[in-house]
Amino acid sequence: MGRRPARCYRQIKNKPYPKSRYCRGVPDAKIRIYDVGMKKKGVDEFPYCVHLVSWEKENVSSEALEAARIACNKYMTKFAGKDAFHLRIRVHPFHVLRINKMLSCAGADRLQTGMRGAFGKPQGVCARVAIGQVLLSVRCKEANAAVAAEALRRAKFKFPGRQKVIASRKWGFTKLARADFVKWKQENRLVHDGVNAKLLGNHGPLAARKPGQAFLTPPEKHDA
């Protein structure tokens, strides 16, 4: 017996139902890789970032996430190059979907119980997605901005409902605005941390500060 169509499970109805010691026999998620491309590249390499944002509250199956990852990765590899981007899947499928299997063969009426004991068995997993939640993010160079936007537009067709492709105002995958990142980097206030960057704050003893950095201005708040 094959999978049910995803439209049967699209609506968020009940509480989250994760895999646990009580909920056993859950099949593995179809998606196993969440970071694709040049994930080891530092924070300085890819300043541009674009997101695929969900515009509906719904369940997104692990099969859909895997299909979107493949579509986006294939387009970026073909038109930007395999070492010119870093793709990250931002949602994880933890919610378990159930199915109450029914027999349709001859003599099934003797075996079936109908709606008695209708709590189903695990069938698959999905991610519970809210409005405005980021599904996929791509960081790359400014020259490949149009390619990244088109790759995410193609990935949209793998999901139900509405999504939007939104260019980020942040530097790469960091939480820092691009103008602030450049300014603080010149002031030596950033510590590189893989694909991210830490901002040196105002806390700590004054004696440990370098000359000219005794009174640092606090970071400004920016929206996404």
PDB file of C-alpha atoms in Angstrom:
ATOM      1  CA  MET A   1       0.000   0.000   0.000  1.00  0.00           C
ATOM      2  CA  GLY A   2       1.490   3.375  -1.077  1.00  0.00           C
ATOM      3  CA  ARG A   3       1.550   6.757   0.584  1.00  0.00           C
ATOM      4  CA  ARG A   4      -1.573   8.828   0.891  1.00  0.00           C
ATOM      5  CA  PRO A   5      -1.493  12.165  -0.971  1.00  0.00           C
ATOM      6  CA  ALA A   6      -0.029  15.008   1.089  1.00  0.00           C
ATOM      7  CA  ARG A   7      -3.344  16.900   0.872  1.00  0.00           C
ATOM      8  CA  CYS A   8      -4.732  14.428   3.443  1.00  0.00           C
ATOM      9  CA  TYR A   9      -2.220  15.707   6.025  1.00  0.00           C
ATOM     10  CA  ARG A  10      -1.722  19.337   5.010  1.00  0.00           C
ATOM     11  CA  GLN A  11      -3.846  20.926   7.735  1.00  0.00           C
ATOM     12  CA  ILE A  12      -2.398  21.397  11.245  1.00  0.00           C
ATOM     13  CA  LYS A  13      -5.119  19.977  13.499  1.00  0.00           C
ATOM     14  CA  ASN A  14      -3.805  18.441  16.702  1.00  0.00           C
ATOM     15  CA  LYS A  15      -0.867  18.737  19.061  1.00  0.00           C
ATOM     16  CA  PRO A  16       2.640  17.828  17.879  1.00  0.00           C
ATOM     17  CA  TYR A  17       3.134  14.052  17.865  1.00  0.00           C
ATOM     18  CA  PRO A  18       6.912  13.418  17.866  1.00  0.00           C
ATOM     19  CA  LYS A  19       8.773  10.124  17.839  1.00  0.00           C
ATOM     20  CA  SER A  20       9.218   8.873  21.415  1.00  0.00           C
ATOM     21  CA  ARG A  21       9.357   5.707  23.493  1.00  0.00           C
ATOM     22  CA  TYR A  22       5.548   5.640  23.310  1.00  0.00           C
ATOM     23  CA  CYS A  23       5.372   6.357  19.564  1.00  0.00           C
ATOM     24  CA  ARG A  24       7.531   3.601  18.063  1.00  0.00           C
ATOM     25  CA  GLY A  25       8.017   2.196  14.589  1.00  0.00           C
ATOM     26  CA  VAL A  26       8.257   5.607  12.926  1.00  0.00           C
ATOM     27  CA  PRO A  27       9.781   5.461   9.416  1.00  0.00           C
ATOM     28  CA  ASP A  28      12.857   7.604   8.765  1.00  0.00           C
ATOM     29  CA  ALA A  29      12.414  11.028   7.196  1.00  0.00           C
ATOM     30  CA  LYS A  30      13.036  11.143   3.451  1.00  0.00           C
ATOM     31  CA  ILE A  31      15.352  14.137   3.891  1.00  0.00           C
ATOM     32  CA  ARG A  32      18.683  13.296   5.549  1.00  0.00           C
ATOM     33  CA  ILE A  33      20.891  16.226   4.421  1.00  0.00           C
ATOM     34  CA  TYR A  34      20.065  19.755   5.576  1.00  0.00           C
ATOM     35  CA  ASP A  35      23.201  21.639   4.422  1.00  0.00           C
ATOM     36  CA  VAL A  36      24.222  21.461   0.755  1.00  0.00           C
ATOM     37  CA  GLY A  37      27.046  23.133  -1.168  1.00  0.00           C
ATOM     38  CA  MET A  38      30.016  24.939   0.363  1.00  0.00           C
ATOM     39  CA  LYS A  39      28.930  24.686   4.000  1.00  0.00           C
ATOM     40  CA  LYS A  40      32.525  25.059   5.243  1.00  0.00           C
ATOM     41  CA  LYS A  41      33.023  28.482   3.606  1.00  0.00           C
ATOM     42  CA  GLY A  42      33.570  31.300   6.092  1.00  0.00           C
ATOM     43  CA  VAL A  43      31.196  34.129   6.823  1.00  0.00           C
ATOM     44  CA  ASP A  44      33.092  36.559   4.543  1.00  0.00           C
ATOM     45  CA  GLU A  45      32.746  34.386   1.421  1.00  0.00           C
ATOM     46  CA  PHE A  46      28.985  34.675   0.816  1.00  0.00           C
ATOM     47  CA  PRO A  47      27.513  38.062   1.790  1.00  0.00           C
ATOM     48  CA  TYR A  48      24.194  37.720  -0.072  1.00  0.00           C
ATOM     49  CA  CYS A  49      21.292  35.682   1.345  1.00  0.00           C
ATOM     50  CA  VAL A  50      17.815  34.870   0.030  1.00  0.00           C
ATOM     51  CA  HIS A  51      15.007  32.982   1.820  1.00  0.00           C
ATOM     52  CA  LEU A  52      12.000  30.911   0.789  1.00  0.00           C
ATOM     53  CA  VAL A  53       9.316  31.904   3.315  1.00  0.00           C
ATOM     54  CA  SER A  54       6.079  30.017   3.976  1.00  0.00           C
ATOM     55  CA  TRP A  55       2.934  32.130   3.708  1.00  0.00           C
ATOM     56  CA  GLU A  56       0.615  29.494   5.211  1.00  0.00           C
ATOM     57  CA  LYS A  57       0.218  27.512   8.415  1.00  0.00           C
ATOM     58  CA  GLU A  58       0.448  23.894   7.287  1.00  0.00           C
ATOM     59  CA  ASN A  59       2.269  20.574   7.433  1.00  0.00           C
ATOM     60  CA  VAL A  60       5.140  20.082   4.975  1.00  0.00           C
ATOM     61  CA  SER A  61       6.117  16.451   4.415  1.00  0.00           C
ATOM     62  CA  SER A  62       9.715  15.244   4.510  1.00  0.00           C
ATOM     63  CA  GLU A  63       9.292  14.068   0.893  1.00  0.00           C
ATOM     64  CA  ALA A  64       8.441  17.634  -0.183  1.00  0.00           C
ATOM     65  CA  LEU A  65      11.476  19.020   1.673  1.00  0.00           C
ATOM     66  CA  GLU A  66      13.766  16.500  -0.039  1.00  0.00           C
ATOM     67  CA  ALA A  67      12.282  17.267  -3.467  1.00  0.00           C
ATOM     68  CA  ALA A  68      12.750  21.026  -2.905  1.00  0.00           C
ATOM     69  CA  ARG A  69      16.350  20.501  -1.755  1.00  0.00           C
ATOM     70  CA  ILE A  70      17.162  18.487  -4.885  1.00  0.00           C
ATOM     71  CA  ALA A  71      15.499  21.011  -7.231  1.00  0.00           C
ATOM     72  CA  CYS A  72      17.256  24.007  -5.666  1.00  0.00           C
ATOM     73  CA  ASN A  73      20.638  22.276  -5.474  1.00  0.00           C
ATOM     74  CA  LYS A  74      20.444  21.102  -9.094  1.00  0.00           C
ATOM     75  CA  TYR A  75      19.655  24.574 -10.455  1.00  0.00           C
ATOM     76  CA  MET A  76      22.318  26.315  -8.354  1.00  0.00           C
ATOM     77  CA  THR A  77      24.965  23.724  -9.332  1.00  0.00           C
ATOM     78  CA  LYS A  78      24.160  24.088 -13.036  1.00  0.00           C
ATOM     79  CA  PHE A  79      24.014  27.886 -13.306  1.00  0.00           C
ATOM     80  CA  ALA A  80      26.186  29.161 -10.419  1.00  0.00           C
ATOM     81  CA  GLY A  81      28.628  26.294  -9.876  1.00  0.00           C
ATOM     82  CA  LYS A  82      28.837  23.701  -7.138  1.00  0.00           C
ATOM     83  CA  ASP A  83      31.279  25.783  -5.081  1.00  0.00           C
ATOM     84  CA  ALA A  84      29.395  29.103  -5.384  1.00  0.00           C
ATOM     85  CA  PHE A  85      26.612  28.689  -2.795  1.00  0.00           C
ATOM     86  CA  HIS A  86      25.490  27.225   0.524  1.00  0.00           C
ATOM     87  CA  LEU A  87      21.910  25.925   0.784  1.00  0.00           C
ATOM     88  CA  ARG A  88      20.333  25.237   4.185  1.00  0.00           C
ATOM     89  CA  ILE A  89      16.977  23.580   4.951  1.00  0.00           C
ATOM     90  CA  ARG A  90      15.607  25.545   7.894  1.00  0.00           C
ATOM     91  CA  VAL A  91      12.770  23.231   9.053  1.00  0.00           C
ATOM     92  CA  HIS A  92      13.006  19.681  10.387  1.00  0.00           C
ATOM     93  CA  PRO A  93      10.251  17.042  10.134  1.00  0.00           C
ATOM     94  CA  PHE A  94       9.520  15.883  13.691  1.00  0.00           C
ATOM     95  CA  HIS A  95       5.716  15.507  13.573  1.00  0.00           C
ATOM     96  CA  VAL A  96       4.581  11.890  12.983  1.00  0.00           C
ATOM     97  CA  LEU A  97       1.693  11.235  10.565  1.00  0.00           C
ATOM     98  CA  ARG A  98      -0.642   8.301  11.202  1.00  0.00           C
ATOM     99  CA  ILE A  99      -2.789   6.067   8.959  1.00  0.00           C
ATOM    100  CA  ASN A 100      -5.659   3.754   9.938  1.00  0.00           C
ATOM    101  CA  LYS A 101      -5.146   1.038   7.343  1.00  0.00           C
ATOM    102  CA  MET A 102      -8.242  -0.469   5.768  1.00  0.00           C
ATOM    103  CA  LEU A 103      -8.346  -3.756   3.865  1.00  0.00           C
ATOM    104  CA  SER A 104     -10.078  -3.727   0.499  1.00  0.00           C
ATOM    105  CA  CYS A 105      -9.792  -7.397  -0.501  1.00  0.00           C
ATOM    106  CA  ALA A 106     -12.551 -10.043  -0.442  1.00  0.00           C
ATOM    107  CA  GLY A 107     -13.597 -11.104   3.033  1.00  0.00           C
ATOM    108  CA  ALA A 108     -12.158  -7.939   4.560  1.00  0.00           C
ATOM    109  CA  ASP A 109     -15.358  -7.261   6.496  1.00  0.00           C
ATOM    110  CA  ARG A 110     -14.522 -10.125   8.864  1.00  0.00           C
ATOM    111  CA  LEU A 111     -11.095  -8.599   9.678  1.00  0.00           C
ATOM    112  CA  GLN A 112     -11.903  -4.886   9.775  1.00  0.00           C
ATOM    113  CA  THR A 113     -13.242  -3.038  12.773  1.00  0.00           C
ATOM    114  CA  GLY A 114     -14.309   0.178  10.968  1.00  0.00           C
ATOM    115  CA  MET A 115     -14.019   3.193  13.263  1.00  0.00           C
ATOM    116  CA  ARG A 116     -13.445   1.115  16.391  1.00  0.00           C
ATOM    117  CA  GLY A 117      -9.870   1.691  17.624  1.00  0.00           C
ATOM    118  CA  ALA A 118      -9.179   4.159  14.810  1.00  0.00           C
ATOM    119  CA  PHE A 119      -5.922   5.598  16.221  1.00  0.00           C
ATOM    120  CA  GLY A 120      -3.614   4.836  13.285  1.00  0.00           C
ATOM    121  CA  LYS A 121      -0.080   3.519  12.905  1.00  0.00           C
ATOM    122  CA  PRO A 122       2.868   5.815  11.978  1.00  0.00           C
ATOM    123  CA  GLN A 123       3.106   6.385   8.230  1.00  0.00           C
ATOM    124  CA  GLY A 124       5.595   9.248   7.758  1.00  0.00           C
ATOM    125  CA  VAL A 125       6.889  12.520   9.205  1.00  0.00           C
ATOM    126  CA  CYS A 126       6.350  16.184   8.408  1.00  0.00           C
ATOM    127  CA  ALA A 127       7.344  19.657   9.592  1.00  0.00           C
ATOM    128  CA  ARG A 128       4.759  21.979  11.165  1.00  0.00           C
ATOM    129  CA  VAL A 129       5.244  25.352   9.478  1.00  0.00           C
ATOM    130  CA  ALA A 130       3.919  28.766  10.552  1.00  0.00           C
ATOM    131  CA  ILE A 131       3.179  31.876   8.484  1.00  0.00           C
ATOM    132  CA  GLY A 132       6.390  33.823   7.897  1.00  0.00           C
ATOM    133  CA  GLN A 133       8.659  30.894   8.769  1.00  0.00           C
ATOM    134  CA  VAL A 134      11.757  30.375   6.605  1.00  0.00           C
ATOM    135  CA  LEU A 135      11.811  27.015   4.792  1.00  0.00           C
ATOM    136  CA  LEU A 136      15.042  27.260   2.759  1.00  0.00           C
ATOM    137  CA  SER A 137      17.928  29.739   2.753  1.00  0.00           C
ATOM    138  CA  VAL A 138      20.703  30.203   0.188  1.00  0.00           C
ATOM    139  CA  ARG A 139      23.835  32.295   0.754  1.00  0.00           C
ATOM    140  CA  CYS A 140      26.044  33.219  -2.198  1.00  0.00           C
ATOM    141  CA  LYS A 141      27.880  36.110  -3.816  1.00  0.00           C
ATOM    142  CA  GLU A 142      26.059  39.188  -5.154  1.00  0.00           C
ATOM    143  CA  ALA A 143      26.719  38.068  -8.745  1.00  0.00           C
ATOM    144  CA  ASN A 144      24.563  34.948  -8.259  1.00  0.00           C
ATOM    145  CA  ALA A 145      21.603  36.717  -6.619  1.00  0.00           C
ATOM    146  CA  ALA A 146      19.265  36.192  -9.590  1.00  0.00           C
ATOM    147  CA  VAL A 147      20.263  32.508  -9.892  1.00  0.00           C
ATOM    148  CA  ALA A 148      19.536  31.904  -6.196  1.00  0.00           C
ATOM    149  CA  ALA A 149      16.122  33.589  -6.449  1.00  0.00           C
ATOM    150  CA  GLU A 150      15.217  31.452  -9.486  1.00  0.00           C
ATOM    151  CA  ALA A 151      16.405  28.266  -7.735  1.00  0.00           C
ATOM    152  CA  LEU A 152      14.102  28.984  -4.772  1.00  0.00           C
ATOM    153  CA  ARG A 153      11.244  29.866  -7.138  1.00  0.00           C
ATOM    154  CA  ARG A 154      11.599  26.395  -8.671  1.00  0.00           C
ATOM    155  CA  ALA A 155      11.709  24.822  -5.206  1.00  0.00           C
ATOM    156  CA  LYS A 156       8.354  26.507  -4.455  1.00  0.00           C
ATOM    157  CA  PHE A 157       6.598  24.064  -6.790  1.00  0.00           C
ATOM    158  CA  LYS A 158       7.463  21.164  -4.485  1.00  0.00           C
ATOM    159  CA  PHE A 159       5.431  22.613  -1.586  1.00  0.00           C
ATOM    160  CA  PRO A 160       1.667  22.996  -1.115  1.00  0.00           C
ATOM    161  CA  GLY A 161       0.215  26.431  -0.419  1.00  0.00           C
ATOM    162  CA  ARG A 162       1.886  29.797  -0.911  1.00  0.00           C
ATOM    163  CA  GLN A 163       5.511  30.757  -0.413  1.00  0.00           C
ATOM    164  CA  LYS A 164       7.487  33.917  -1.112  1.00  0.00           C
ATOM    165  CA  VAL A 165      11.113  34.405  -2.182  1.00  0.00           C
ATOM    166  CA  ILE A 166      12.526  37.204  -0.020  1.00  0.00           C
ATOM    167  CA  ALA A 167      16.012  38.723  -0.251  1.00  0.00           C
ATOM    168  CA  SER A 168      17.531  39.150   3.208  1.00  0.00           C
ATOM    169  CA  ARG A 169      18.957  42.413   4.530  1.00  0.00           C
ATOM    170  CA  LYS A 170      21.385  40.466   6.719  1.00  0.00           C
ATOM    171  CA  TRP A 171      24.942  39.435   5.904  1.00  0.00           C
ATOM    172  CA  GLY A 172      24.759  35.765   4.858  1.00  0.00           C
ATOM    173  CA  PHE A 173      23.248  33.545   7.558  1.00  0.00           C
ATOM    174  CA  THR A 174      24.150  35.981  10.368  1.00  0.00           C
ATOM    175  CA  LYS A 175      21.738  38.169  12.357  1.00  0.00           C
ATOM    176  CA  LEU A 176      23.720  41.312  11.536  1.00  0.00           C
ATOM    177  CA  ALA A 177      22.643  43.890   8.960  1.00  0.00           C
ATOM    178  CA  ARG A 178      25.037  44.174   6.026  1.00  0.00           C
ATOM    179  CA  ALA A 179      26.003  47.805   6.678  1.00  0.00           C
ATOM    180  CA  ASP A 180      26.652  47.013  10.349  1.00  0.00           C
ATOM    181  CA  PHE A 181      28.708  43.938   9.444  1.00  0.00           C
ATOM    182  CA  VAL A 182      31.043  45.980   7.218  1.00  0.00           C
ATOM    183  CA  LYS A 183      31.352  48.757   9.825  1.00  0.00           C
ATOM    184  CA  TRP A 184      32.020  46.429  12.772  1.00  0.00           C
ATOM    185  CA  LYS A 185      34.497  44.383  10.753  1.00  0.00           C
ATOM    186  CA  GLN A 186      36.539  47.546  10.121  1.00  0.00           C
ATOM    187  CA  GLU A 187      36.378  48.299  13.861  1.00  0.00           C
ATOM    188  CA  ASN A 188      37.586  44.734  14.695  1.00  0.00           C
ATOM    189  CA  ARG A 189      34.450  44.070  16.734  1.00  0.00           C
ATOM    190  CA  LEU A 190      33.571  40.786  15.001  1.00  0.00           C
ATOM    191  CA  VAL A 191      34.852  37.318  15.817  1.00  0.00           C
ATOM    192  CA  HIS A 192      34.356  34.795  13.006  1.00  0.00           C
ATOM    193  CA  ASP A 193      32.490  31.649  14.041  1.00  0.00           C
ATOM    194  CA  GLY A 194      32.145  29.405  10.978  1.00  0.00           C
ATOM    195  CA  VAL A 195      29.179  30.576   8.869  1.00  0.00           C
ATOM    196  CA  ASN A 196      28.302  33.044  11.616  1.00  0.00           C
ATOM    197  CA  ALA A 197      29.998  35.978  13.349  1.00  0.00           C
ATOM    198  CA  LYS A 198      29.976  37.026  17.013  1.00  0.00           C
ATOM    199  CA  LEU A 199      29.762  40.677  17.938  1.00  0.00           C
ATOM    200  CA  LEU A 200      31.995  41.765  20.820  1.00  0.00           C
ATOM    201  CA  GLY A 201      29.652  43.385  23.338  1.00  0.00           C
ATOM    202  CA  ASN A 202      30.008  45.948  26.109  1.00  0.00           C
ATOM    203  CA  HIS A 203      30.385  43.491  28.981  1.00  0.00           C
ATOM    204  CA  GLY A 204      33.544  42.486  30.811  1.00  0.00           C
ATOM    205  CA  PRO A 205      36.308  44.287  32.702  1.00  0.00           C
ATOM    206  CA  LEU A 206      37.593  47.586  31.294  1.00  0.00           C
ATOM    207  CA  ALA A 207      41.166  46.456  31.924  1.00  0.00           C
ATOM    208  CA  ALA A 208      40.744  43.728  29.297  1.00  0.00           C
ATOM    209  CA  ARG A 209      39.743  46.229  26.582  1.00  0.00           C
ATOM    210  CA  LYS A 210      42.137  47.274  23.863  1.00  0.00           C
ATOM    211  CA  PRO A 211      43.130  50.950  23.530  1.00  0.00           C
ATOM    212  CA  GLY A 212      40.355  52.947  21.875  1.00  0.00           C
ATOM    213  CA  GLN A 213      37.701  50.306  22.644  1.00  0.00           C
ATOM    214  CA  ALA A 214      36.852  51.237  26.223  1.00  0.00           C
ATOM    215  CA  PHE A 215      33.346  52.505  25.357  1.00  0.00           C
ATOM    216  CA  LEU A 216      31.775  50.607  22.493  1.00  0.00           C
ATOM    217  CA  THR A 217      28.399  51.593  21.076  1.00  0.00           C
ATOM    218  CA  PRO A 218      25.726  48.882  21.472  1.00  0.00           C
ATOM    219  CA  PRO A 219      24.410  47.186  18.291  1.00  0.00           C
ATOM    220  CA  GLU A 220      21.339  48.652  16.618  1.00  0.00           C
ATOM    221  CA  LYS A 221      18.144  46.608  16.221  1.00  0.00           C
ATOM    222  CA  HIS A 222      17.171  45.706  12.653  1.00  0.00           C
ATOM    223  CA  ASP A 223      14.248  43.722  11.272  1.00  0.00           C
ATOM    224  CA  ALA A 224      14.782  40.844   8.850  1.00  0.00           C
TER     225      ALA A 224
END
